[in-house]
mmCIF file of C-alpha atoms in Angstrom:
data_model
loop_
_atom_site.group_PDB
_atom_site.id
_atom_site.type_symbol
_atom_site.label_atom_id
_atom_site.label_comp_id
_atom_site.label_asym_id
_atom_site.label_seq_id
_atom_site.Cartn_x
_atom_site.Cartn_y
_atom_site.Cartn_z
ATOM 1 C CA UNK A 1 -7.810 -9.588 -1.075
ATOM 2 C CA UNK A 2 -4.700 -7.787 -3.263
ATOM 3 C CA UNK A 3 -8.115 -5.579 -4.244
ATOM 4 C CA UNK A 4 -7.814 -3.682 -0.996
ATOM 5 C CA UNK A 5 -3.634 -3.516 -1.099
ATOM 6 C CA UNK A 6 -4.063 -1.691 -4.798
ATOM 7 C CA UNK A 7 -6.842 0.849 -3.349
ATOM 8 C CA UNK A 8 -4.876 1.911 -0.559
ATOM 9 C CA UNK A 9 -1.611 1.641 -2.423
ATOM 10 C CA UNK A 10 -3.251 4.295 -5.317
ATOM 11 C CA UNK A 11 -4.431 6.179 -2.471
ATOM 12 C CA UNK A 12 -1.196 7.060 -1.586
ATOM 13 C CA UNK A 13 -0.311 7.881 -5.080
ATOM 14 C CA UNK A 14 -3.153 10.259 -5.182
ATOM 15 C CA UNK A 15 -2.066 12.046 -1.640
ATOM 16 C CA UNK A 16 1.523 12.233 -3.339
ATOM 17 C CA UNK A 17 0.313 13.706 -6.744
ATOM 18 C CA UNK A 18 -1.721 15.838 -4.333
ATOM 19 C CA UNK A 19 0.862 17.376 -2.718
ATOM 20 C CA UNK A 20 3.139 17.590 -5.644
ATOM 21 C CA UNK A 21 0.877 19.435 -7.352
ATOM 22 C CA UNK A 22 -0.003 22.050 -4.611
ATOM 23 C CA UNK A 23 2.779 21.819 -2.794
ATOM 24 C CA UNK A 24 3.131 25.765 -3.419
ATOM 25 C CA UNK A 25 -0.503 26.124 -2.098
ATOM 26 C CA UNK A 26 -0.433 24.788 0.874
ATOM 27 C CA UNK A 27 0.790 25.372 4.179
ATOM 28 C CA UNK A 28 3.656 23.642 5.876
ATOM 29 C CA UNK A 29 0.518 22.277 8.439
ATOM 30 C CA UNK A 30 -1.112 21.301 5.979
ATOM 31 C CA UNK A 31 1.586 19.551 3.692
ATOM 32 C CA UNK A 32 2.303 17.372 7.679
ATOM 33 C CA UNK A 33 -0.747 16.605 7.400
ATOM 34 C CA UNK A 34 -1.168 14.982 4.326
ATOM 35 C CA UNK A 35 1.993 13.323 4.590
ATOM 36 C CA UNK A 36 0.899 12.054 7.777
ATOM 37 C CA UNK A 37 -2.066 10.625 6.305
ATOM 38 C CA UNK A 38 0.328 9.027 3.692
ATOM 39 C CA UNK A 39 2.044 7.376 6.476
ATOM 40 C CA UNK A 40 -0.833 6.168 7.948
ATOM 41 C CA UNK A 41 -2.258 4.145 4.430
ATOM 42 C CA UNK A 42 0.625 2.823 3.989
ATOM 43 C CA UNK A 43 0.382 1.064 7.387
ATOM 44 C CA UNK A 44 -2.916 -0.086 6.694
ATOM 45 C CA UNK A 45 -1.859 -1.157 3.415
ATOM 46 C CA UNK A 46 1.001 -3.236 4.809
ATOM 47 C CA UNK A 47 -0.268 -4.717 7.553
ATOM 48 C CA UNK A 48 -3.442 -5.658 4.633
ATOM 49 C CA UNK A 49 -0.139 -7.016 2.792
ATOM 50 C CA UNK A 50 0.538 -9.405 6.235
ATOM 51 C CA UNK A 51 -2.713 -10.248 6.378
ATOM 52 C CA UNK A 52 -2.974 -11.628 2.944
ATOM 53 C CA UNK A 53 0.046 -13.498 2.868
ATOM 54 C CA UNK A 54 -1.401 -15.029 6.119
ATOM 55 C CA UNK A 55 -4.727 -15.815 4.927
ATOM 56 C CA UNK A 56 -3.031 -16.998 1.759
ATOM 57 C CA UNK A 57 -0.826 -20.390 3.403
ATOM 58 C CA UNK A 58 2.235 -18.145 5.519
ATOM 59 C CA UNK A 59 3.409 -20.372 8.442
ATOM 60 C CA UNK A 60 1.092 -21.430 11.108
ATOM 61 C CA UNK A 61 2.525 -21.650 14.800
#
C-alpha cells in the first residue's frame, strides 16, 4: 500500500526537519543517532517500495 511508503517517507522528513532545527542543541551522539534512525526508515520504506511493486504485477520467477 503507497499509504505506508508516504508515512515512512514523511517520517524521515520529520527526523530531518528535526535535526535541522536543533542541530545546535544536540549532541554529536545524539545527532548519530537520529540520523541512524533516518537510515533505518528509509530501508523499511524501500524495501515497502519492493514489496509493492511485487505485490503490484513485478516479474514472477
Amino acid at each position: 500500500m503507497q499509504t505506508r511508503a508516504k508515512i515512512l517517507n514523511r517520517l524521515s522528513e520529520r527526523l530531518e526537519e528535526f535535526v535541522d532545527e536543533y542541530k545546535h542543541d544536540l549532541d554529536a551522539d545524539e545527532v548519530a543517532i537520529i540520523e541512524d534512525a533516518i537510515g533505518v526508515v528509509e530501508k523499511v520504506k524501500d524495501s515497502q517500495v519492493d514489496d509493492e511493486e511485487d505485490e503490484d504485477g513485478g516479474v514472477e520467477d
